mmCIF file of C-alpha atoms in Angstrom:
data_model
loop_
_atom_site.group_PDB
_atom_site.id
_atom_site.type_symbol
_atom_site.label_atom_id
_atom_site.label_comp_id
_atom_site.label_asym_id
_atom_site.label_seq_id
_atom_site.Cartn_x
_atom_site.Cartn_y
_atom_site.Cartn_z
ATOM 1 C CA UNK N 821 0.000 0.000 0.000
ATOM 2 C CA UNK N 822 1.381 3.641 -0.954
ATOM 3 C CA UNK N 823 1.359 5.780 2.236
ATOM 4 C CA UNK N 824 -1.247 8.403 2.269
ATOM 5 C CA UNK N 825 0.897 11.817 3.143
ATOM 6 C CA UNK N 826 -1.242 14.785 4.987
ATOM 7 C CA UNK N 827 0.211 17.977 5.318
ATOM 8 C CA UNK N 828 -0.658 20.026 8.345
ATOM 9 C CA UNK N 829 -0.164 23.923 8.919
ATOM 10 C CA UNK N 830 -1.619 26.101 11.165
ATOM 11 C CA UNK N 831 -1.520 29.681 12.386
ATOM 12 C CA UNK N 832 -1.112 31.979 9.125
ATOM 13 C CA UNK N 833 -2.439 35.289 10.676
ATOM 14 C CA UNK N 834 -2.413 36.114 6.597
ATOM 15 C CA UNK N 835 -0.812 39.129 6.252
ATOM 16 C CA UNK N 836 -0.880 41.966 5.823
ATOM 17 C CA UNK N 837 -3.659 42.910 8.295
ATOM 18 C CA UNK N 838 -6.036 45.352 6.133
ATOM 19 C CA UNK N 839 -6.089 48.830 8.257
ATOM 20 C CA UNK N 840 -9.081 48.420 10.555
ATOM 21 C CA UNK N 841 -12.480 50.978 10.750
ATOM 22 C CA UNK N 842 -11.903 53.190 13.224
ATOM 23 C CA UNK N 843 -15.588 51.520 14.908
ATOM 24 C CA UNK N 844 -13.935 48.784 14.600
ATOM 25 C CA UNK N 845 -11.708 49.071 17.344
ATOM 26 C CA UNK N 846 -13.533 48.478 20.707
ATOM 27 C CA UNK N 847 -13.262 45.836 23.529
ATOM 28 C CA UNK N 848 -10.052 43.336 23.094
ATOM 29 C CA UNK N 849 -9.561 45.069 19.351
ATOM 30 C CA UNK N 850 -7.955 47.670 20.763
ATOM 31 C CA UNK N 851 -5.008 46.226 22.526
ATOM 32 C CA UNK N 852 -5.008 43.334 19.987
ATOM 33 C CA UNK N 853 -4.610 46.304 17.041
ATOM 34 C CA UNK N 854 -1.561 47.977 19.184
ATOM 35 C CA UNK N 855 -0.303 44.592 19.586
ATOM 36 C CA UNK N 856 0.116 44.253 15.537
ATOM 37 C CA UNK N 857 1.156 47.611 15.141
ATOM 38 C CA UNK N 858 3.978 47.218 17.868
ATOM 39 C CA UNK N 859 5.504 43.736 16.604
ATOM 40 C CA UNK N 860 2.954 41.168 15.095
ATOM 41 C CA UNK N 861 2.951 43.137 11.964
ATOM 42 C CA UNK N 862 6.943 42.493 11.727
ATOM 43 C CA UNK N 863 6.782 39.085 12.974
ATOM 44 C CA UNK N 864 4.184 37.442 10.392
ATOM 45 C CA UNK N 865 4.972 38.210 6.849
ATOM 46 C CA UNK N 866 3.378 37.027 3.865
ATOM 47 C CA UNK N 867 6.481 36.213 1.769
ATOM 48 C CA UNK N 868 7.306 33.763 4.740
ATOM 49 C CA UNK N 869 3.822 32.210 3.995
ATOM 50 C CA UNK N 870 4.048 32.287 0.697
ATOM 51 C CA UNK N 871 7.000 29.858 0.592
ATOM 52 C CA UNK N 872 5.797 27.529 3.385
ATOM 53 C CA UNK N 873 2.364 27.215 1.092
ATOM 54 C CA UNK N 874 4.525 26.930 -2.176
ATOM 55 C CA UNK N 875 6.991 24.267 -0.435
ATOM 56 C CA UNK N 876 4.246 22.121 1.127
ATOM 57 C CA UNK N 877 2.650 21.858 -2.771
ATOM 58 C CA UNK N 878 5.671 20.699 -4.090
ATOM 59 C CA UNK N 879 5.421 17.864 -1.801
ATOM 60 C CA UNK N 880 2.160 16.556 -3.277
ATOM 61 C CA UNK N 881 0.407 15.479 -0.038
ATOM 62 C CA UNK N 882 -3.132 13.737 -0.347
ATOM 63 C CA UNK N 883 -4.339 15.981 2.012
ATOM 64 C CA UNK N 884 -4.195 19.170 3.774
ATOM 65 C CA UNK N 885 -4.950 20.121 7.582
ATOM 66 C CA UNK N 886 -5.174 23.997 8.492
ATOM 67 C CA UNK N 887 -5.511 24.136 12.397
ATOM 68 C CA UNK N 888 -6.907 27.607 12.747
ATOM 69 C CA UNK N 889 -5.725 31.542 13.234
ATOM 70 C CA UNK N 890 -6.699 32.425 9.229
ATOM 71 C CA UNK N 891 -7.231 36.154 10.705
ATOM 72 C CA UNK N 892 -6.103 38.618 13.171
ATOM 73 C CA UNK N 893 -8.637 40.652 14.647
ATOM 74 C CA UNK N 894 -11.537 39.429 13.124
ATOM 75 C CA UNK N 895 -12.175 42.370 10.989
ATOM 76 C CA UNK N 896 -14.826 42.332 8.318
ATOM 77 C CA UNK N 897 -12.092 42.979 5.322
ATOM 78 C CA UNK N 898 -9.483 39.922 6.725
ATOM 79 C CA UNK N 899 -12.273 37.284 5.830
ATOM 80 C CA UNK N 900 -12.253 37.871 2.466
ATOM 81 C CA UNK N 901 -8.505 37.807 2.084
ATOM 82 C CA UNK N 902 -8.262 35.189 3.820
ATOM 83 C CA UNK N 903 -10.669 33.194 2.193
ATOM 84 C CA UNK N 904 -8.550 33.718 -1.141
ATOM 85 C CA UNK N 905 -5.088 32.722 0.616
ATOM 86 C CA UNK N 906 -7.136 29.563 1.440
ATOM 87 C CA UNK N 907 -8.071 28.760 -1.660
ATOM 88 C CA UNK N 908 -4.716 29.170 -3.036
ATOM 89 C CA UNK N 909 -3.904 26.544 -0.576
ATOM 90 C CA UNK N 910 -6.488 23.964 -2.018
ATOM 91 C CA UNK N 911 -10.257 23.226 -2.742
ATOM 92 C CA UNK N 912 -12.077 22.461 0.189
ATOM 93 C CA UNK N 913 -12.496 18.412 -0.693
ATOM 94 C CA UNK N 914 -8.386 19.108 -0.557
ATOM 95 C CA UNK N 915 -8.192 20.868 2.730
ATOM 96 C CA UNK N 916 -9.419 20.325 6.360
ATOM 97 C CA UNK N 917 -9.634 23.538 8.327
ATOM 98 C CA UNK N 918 -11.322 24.698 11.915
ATOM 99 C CA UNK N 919 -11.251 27.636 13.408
ATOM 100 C CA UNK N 920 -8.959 29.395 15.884
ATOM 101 C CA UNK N 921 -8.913 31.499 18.705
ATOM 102 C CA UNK N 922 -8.520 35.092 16.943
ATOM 103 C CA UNK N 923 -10.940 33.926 14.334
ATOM 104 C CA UNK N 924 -13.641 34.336 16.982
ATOM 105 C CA UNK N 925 -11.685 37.227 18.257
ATOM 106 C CA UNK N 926 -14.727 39.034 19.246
ATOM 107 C CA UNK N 927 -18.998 38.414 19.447
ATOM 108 C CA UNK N 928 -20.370 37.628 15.579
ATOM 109 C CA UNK N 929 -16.791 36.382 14.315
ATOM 110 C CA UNK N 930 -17.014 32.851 14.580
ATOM 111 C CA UNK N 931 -20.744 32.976 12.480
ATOM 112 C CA UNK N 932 -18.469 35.119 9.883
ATOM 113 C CA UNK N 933 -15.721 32.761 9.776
ATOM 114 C CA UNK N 934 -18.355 30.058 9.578
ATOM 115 C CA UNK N 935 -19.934 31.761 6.648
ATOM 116 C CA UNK N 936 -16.890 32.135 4.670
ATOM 117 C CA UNK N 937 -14.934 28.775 5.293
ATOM 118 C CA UNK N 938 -17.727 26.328 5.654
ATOM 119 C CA UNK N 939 -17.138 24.575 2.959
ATOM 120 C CA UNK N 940 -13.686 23.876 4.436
ATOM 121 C CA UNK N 941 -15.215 22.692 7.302
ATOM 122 C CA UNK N 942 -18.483 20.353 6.290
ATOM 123 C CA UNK N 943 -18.435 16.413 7.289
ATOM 124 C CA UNK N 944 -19.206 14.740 4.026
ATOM 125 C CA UNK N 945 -22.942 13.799 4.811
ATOM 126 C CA UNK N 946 -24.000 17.517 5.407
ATOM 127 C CA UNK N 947 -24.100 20.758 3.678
ATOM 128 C CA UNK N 948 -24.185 22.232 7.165
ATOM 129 C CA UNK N 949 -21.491 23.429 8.678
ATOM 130 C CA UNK N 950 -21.694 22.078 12.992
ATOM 131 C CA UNK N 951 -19.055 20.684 14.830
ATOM 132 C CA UNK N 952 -17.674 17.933 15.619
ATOM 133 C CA UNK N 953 -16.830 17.176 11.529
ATOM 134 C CA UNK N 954 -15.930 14.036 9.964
ATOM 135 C CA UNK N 955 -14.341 13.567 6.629
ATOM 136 C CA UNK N 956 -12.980 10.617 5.131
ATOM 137 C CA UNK N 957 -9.798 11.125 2.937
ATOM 138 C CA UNK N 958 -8.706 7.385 1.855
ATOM 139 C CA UNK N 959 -7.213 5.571 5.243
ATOM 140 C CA UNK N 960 -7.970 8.816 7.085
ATOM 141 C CA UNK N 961 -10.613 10.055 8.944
ATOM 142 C CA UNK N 962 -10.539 13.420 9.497
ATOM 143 C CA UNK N 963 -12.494 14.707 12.824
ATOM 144 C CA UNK N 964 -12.768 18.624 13.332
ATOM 145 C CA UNK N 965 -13.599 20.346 16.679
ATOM 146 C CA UNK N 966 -13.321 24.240 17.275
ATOM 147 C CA UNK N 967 -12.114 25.250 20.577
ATOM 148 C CA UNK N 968 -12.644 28.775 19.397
ATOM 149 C CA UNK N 969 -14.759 31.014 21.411
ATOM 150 C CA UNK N 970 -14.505 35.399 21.551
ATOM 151 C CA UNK N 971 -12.553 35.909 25.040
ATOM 152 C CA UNK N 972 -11.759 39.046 27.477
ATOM 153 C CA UNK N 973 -8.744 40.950 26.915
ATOM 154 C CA UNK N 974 -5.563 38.811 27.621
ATOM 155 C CA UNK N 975 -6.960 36.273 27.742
ATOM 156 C CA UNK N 976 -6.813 33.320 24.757
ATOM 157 C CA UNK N 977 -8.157 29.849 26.240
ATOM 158 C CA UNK N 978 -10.652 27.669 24.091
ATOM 159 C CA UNK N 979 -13.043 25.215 25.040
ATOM 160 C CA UNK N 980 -15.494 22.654 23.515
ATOM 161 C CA UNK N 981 -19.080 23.276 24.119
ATOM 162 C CA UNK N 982 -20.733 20.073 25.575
ATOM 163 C CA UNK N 983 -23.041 19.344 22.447
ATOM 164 C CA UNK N 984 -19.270 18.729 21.291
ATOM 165 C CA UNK N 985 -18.065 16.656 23.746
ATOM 166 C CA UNK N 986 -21.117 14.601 23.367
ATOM 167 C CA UNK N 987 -21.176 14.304 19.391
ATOM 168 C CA UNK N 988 -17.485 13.665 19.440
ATOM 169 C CA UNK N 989 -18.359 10.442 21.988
ATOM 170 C CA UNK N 990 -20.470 9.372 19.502
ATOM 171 C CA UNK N 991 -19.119 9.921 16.710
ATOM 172 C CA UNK N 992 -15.738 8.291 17.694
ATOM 173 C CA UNK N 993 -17.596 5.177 19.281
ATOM 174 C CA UNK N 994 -19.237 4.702 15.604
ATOM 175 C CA UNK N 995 -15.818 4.976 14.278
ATOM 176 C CA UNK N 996 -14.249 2.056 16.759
ATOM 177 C CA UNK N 997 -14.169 -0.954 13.853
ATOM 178 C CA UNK N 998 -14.049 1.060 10.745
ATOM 179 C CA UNK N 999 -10.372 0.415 10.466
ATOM 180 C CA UNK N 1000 -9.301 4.026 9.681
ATOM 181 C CA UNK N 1001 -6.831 6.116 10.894
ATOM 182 C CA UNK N 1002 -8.416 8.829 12.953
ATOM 183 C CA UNK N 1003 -6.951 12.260 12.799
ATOM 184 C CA UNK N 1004 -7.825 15.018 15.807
ATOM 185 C CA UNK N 1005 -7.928 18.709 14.186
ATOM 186 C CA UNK N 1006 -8.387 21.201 17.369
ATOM 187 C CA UNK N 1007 -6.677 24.354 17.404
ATOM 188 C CA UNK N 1008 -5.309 24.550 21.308
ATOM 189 C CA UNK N 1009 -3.320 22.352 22.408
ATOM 190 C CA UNK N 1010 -4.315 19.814 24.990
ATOM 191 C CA UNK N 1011 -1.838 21.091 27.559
ATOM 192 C CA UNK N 1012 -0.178 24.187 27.588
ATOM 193 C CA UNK N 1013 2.565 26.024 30.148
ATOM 194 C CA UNK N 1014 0.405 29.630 29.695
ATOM 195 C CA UNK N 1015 -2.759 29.517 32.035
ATOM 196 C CA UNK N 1016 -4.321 32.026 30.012
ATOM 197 C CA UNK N 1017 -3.627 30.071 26.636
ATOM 198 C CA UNK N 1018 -4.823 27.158 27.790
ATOM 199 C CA UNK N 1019 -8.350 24.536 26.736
ATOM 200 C CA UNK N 1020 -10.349 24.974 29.547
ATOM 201 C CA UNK N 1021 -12.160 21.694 29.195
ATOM 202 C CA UNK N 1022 -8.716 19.384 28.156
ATOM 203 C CA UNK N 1023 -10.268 17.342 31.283
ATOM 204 C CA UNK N 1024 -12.907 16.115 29.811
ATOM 205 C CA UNK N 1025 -11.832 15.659 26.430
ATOM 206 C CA UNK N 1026 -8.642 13.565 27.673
ATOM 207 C CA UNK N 1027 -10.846 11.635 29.480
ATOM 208 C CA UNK N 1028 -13.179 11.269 26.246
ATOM 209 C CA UNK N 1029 -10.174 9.977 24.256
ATOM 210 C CA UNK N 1030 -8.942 7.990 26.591
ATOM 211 C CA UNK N 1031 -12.321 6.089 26.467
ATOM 212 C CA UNK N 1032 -12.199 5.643 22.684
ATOM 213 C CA UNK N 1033 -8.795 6.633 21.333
ATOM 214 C CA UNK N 1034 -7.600 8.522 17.919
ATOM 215 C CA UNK N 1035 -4.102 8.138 15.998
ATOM 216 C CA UNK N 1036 -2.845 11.213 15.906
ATOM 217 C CA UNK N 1037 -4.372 15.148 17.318
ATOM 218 C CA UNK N 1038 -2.813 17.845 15.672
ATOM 219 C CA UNK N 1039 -3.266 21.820 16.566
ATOM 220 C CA UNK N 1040 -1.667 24.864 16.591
ATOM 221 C CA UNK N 1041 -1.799 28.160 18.682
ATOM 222 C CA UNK N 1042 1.506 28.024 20.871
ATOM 223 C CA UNK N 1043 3.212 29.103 17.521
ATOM 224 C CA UNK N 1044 6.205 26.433 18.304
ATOM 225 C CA UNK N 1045 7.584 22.770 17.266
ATOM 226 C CA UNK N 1046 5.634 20.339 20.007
ATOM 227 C CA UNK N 1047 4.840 17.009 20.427
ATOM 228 C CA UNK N 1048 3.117 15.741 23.462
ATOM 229 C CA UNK N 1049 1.885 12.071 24.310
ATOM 230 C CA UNK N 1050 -1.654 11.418 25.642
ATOM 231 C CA UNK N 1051 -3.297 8.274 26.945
ATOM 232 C CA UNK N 1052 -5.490 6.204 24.839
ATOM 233 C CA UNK N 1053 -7.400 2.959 25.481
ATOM 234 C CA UNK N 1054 -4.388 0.947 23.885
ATOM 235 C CA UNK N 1055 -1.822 3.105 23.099
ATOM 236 C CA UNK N 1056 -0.583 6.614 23.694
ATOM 237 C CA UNK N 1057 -1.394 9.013 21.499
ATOM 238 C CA UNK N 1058 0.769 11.634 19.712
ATOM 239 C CA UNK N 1059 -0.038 15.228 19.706
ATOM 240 C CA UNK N 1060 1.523 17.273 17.079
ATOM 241 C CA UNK N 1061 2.210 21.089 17.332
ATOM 242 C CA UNK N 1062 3.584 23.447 14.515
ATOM 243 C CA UNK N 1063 5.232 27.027 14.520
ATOM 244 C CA UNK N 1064 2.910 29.743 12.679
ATOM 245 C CA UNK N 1065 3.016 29.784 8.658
ATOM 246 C CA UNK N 1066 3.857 33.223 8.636
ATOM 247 C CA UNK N 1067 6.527 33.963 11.072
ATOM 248 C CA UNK N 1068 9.939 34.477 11.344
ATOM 249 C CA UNK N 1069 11.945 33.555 14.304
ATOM 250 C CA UNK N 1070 11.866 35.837 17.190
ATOM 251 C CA UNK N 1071 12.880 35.489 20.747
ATOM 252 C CA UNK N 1072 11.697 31.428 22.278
ATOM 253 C CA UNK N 1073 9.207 31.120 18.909
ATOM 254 C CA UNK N 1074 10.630 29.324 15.359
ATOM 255 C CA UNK N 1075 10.309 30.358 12.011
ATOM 256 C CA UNK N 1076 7.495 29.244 9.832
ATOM 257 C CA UNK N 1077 7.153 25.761 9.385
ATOM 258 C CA UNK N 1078 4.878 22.473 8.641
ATOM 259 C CA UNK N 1079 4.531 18.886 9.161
ATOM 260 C CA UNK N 1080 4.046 16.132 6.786
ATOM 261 C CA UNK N 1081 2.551 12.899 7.779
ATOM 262 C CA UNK N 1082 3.212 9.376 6.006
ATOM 263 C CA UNK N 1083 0.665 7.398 7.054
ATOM 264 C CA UNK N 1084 -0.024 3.893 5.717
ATOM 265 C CA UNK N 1085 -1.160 0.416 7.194
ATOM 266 C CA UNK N 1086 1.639 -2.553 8.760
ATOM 267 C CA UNK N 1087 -0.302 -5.645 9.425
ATOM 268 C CA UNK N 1088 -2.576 -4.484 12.507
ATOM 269 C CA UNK N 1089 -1.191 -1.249 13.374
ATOM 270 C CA UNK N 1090 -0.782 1.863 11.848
ATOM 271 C CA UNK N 1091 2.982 3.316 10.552
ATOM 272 C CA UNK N 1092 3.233 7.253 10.589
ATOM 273 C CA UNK N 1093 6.272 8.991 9.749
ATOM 274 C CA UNK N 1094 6.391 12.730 10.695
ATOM 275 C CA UNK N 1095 8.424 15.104 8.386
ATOM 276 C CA UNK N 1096 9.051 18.576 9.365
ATOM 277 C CA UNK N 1097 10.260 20.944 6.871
ATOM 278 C CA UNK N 1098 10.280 24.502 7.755
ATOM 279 C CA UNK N 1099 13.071 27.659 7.641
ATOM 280 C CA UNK N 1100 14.620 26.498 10.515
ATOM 281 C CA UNK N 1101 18.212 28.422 10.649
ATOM 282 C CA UNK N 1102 18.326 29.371 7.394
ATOM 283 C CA UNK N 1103 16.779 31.523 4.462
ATOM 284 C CA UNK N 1104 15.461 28.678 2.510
ATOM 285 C CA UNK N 1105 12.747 25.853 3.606
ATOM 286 C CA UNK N 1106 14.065 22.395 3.786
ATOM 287 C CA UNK N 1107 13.560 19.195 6.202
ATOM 288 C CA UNK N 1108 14.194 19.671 10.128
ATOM 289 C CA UNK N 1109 13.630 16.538 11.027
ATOM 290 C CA UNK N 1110 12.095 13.064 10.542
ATOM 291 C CA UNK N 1111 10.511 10.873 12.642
ATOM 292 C CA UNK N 1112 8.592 7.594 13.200
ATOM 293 C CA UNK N 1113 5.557 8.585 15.788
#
């Protein structure tokens, strides 16, 4: 069997950020605009994207995971931009997105982003966009929660809403003898050092997959190179991080990156190979590391 390669990115914060409305700028926009204006608008640059996204297609990969952060501050004119950078990426039976924390940045944004991406976003069965998702990409299935919710000023934590939790119980327990490899898109990590980063509810959904078990989660958010083990009924289960696809290196945090997965079947278990390729030290993109997960 050829392996089935999925290429996962996350974080793209496409720049640049269009100049906001001045009535735009209330509540956590505010200190989230000064924020860009003092660094972030130096940090994430689109000719860094532009070659992690050109790089990654060269590769060929079956498949395509974005884990969230398409926008900054959730103003109306970054949707549309965004939505074109996305489809420059691939079509949406290409690419697997959900949402992240600044693309609910503030009340109304996450129905936006839902608007404009939900075709990126739809299980296979439905033309409506809900959540959890689940699409099936050969060997893979590919399940979709947003932990992406507006928060105060400061603050960027995530959570699943309980109809979630619930429909993801499900949803996994139908998928326990369909022989696929089951893929975990969430945008926050399940444990993070920042309190006010963090997924409120990682509890209950550790507990949940502990119960039923997936192959592989993979998210973004903490911007950096990660990879964290969790329990599962069986086996422990990898959980992948990756630096933002826009960013060049500055103080702890990497320069852009992205992960490739090899994924293919070995008797009864599942072989994954993880590729990074990214900027790493250098000017030009090429592999970091490999790995067998």
């Amino acid at each position: 069997m050829t392996a089935f390669t999925l290429a996962h990115l996350s974080d793209p914060h496409v720049p640049p950020m269009p100049e906001p409305q001045w009535r735009e700028l209330l509540g956590q926009r505010v200190l989230g605009y000064l924020n860009w204006r003092r660094n972030r608008h130096l940090i994430h640059r689109r000719d860094m994207l532009d070659v992690i996204v050109s790089d990654m297609q060269a590769q060929q990969p079956d498949h395509i995971a974005v884990t969230g952060d398409l926008v900054n501050l959730a103003l109306a004119a970054e949707f549309p931009r965004a939505r074109r950078w996305i489809e420059s990426v691939g079509t949406p039976d290409h690419v697997s997105l959900v949402p992240g924390n600044h693309d609910a940045y503030v009340r109304g944004a996450a129905q936006r982003f839902a608007e404009t991406f939900g075709d990126y976003m739809r299980s296979d069965d439905t033309a409506k966009t809900r959540f959890p998702f689940l699409r099936i990409r050969g060997p893979l299935a590919l399940i979709g929660v947003s932990s992406s919710v507006p928060t105060a000023p400061f603050m960027a934590t995530g959570w699943l809403r309980p109809e979630q939790h619930d429909e993801l119980d499900r949803m996994l327990a139908a998928l326990a003898d369909a022989h696929l490899f089951r893929v975990l898109l969430i945008h926050h990590p399940l444990r993070s050092q920042h309190w006010q980063k963090r997924l409120t509810d990682s509890d209950t959904l550790q507990a949940l997959l502990k119960r039923h078990g997936v192959e592989l989660i993979l998210h973004g958010h903490d911007h950096i190179h990660s990879t964290m083990w969790f329990d599962g009924p069986q086996r422990r289960i990898p959980a992948i991080g990756v630096p933002s696809a826009s960013s060049i290196a500055h103080g702890r945090k990497p320069a852009a990156a992205y992960n490739l997965f090899a994924i293919e079947r070995d008797g009864e278990r599942w072989r994954c190979e993880q590729t990074v390729r990214g900027f790493g030290d250098g000017n030009m993109v090429h592999e970091i590391k490999r790995v067998m997960l």
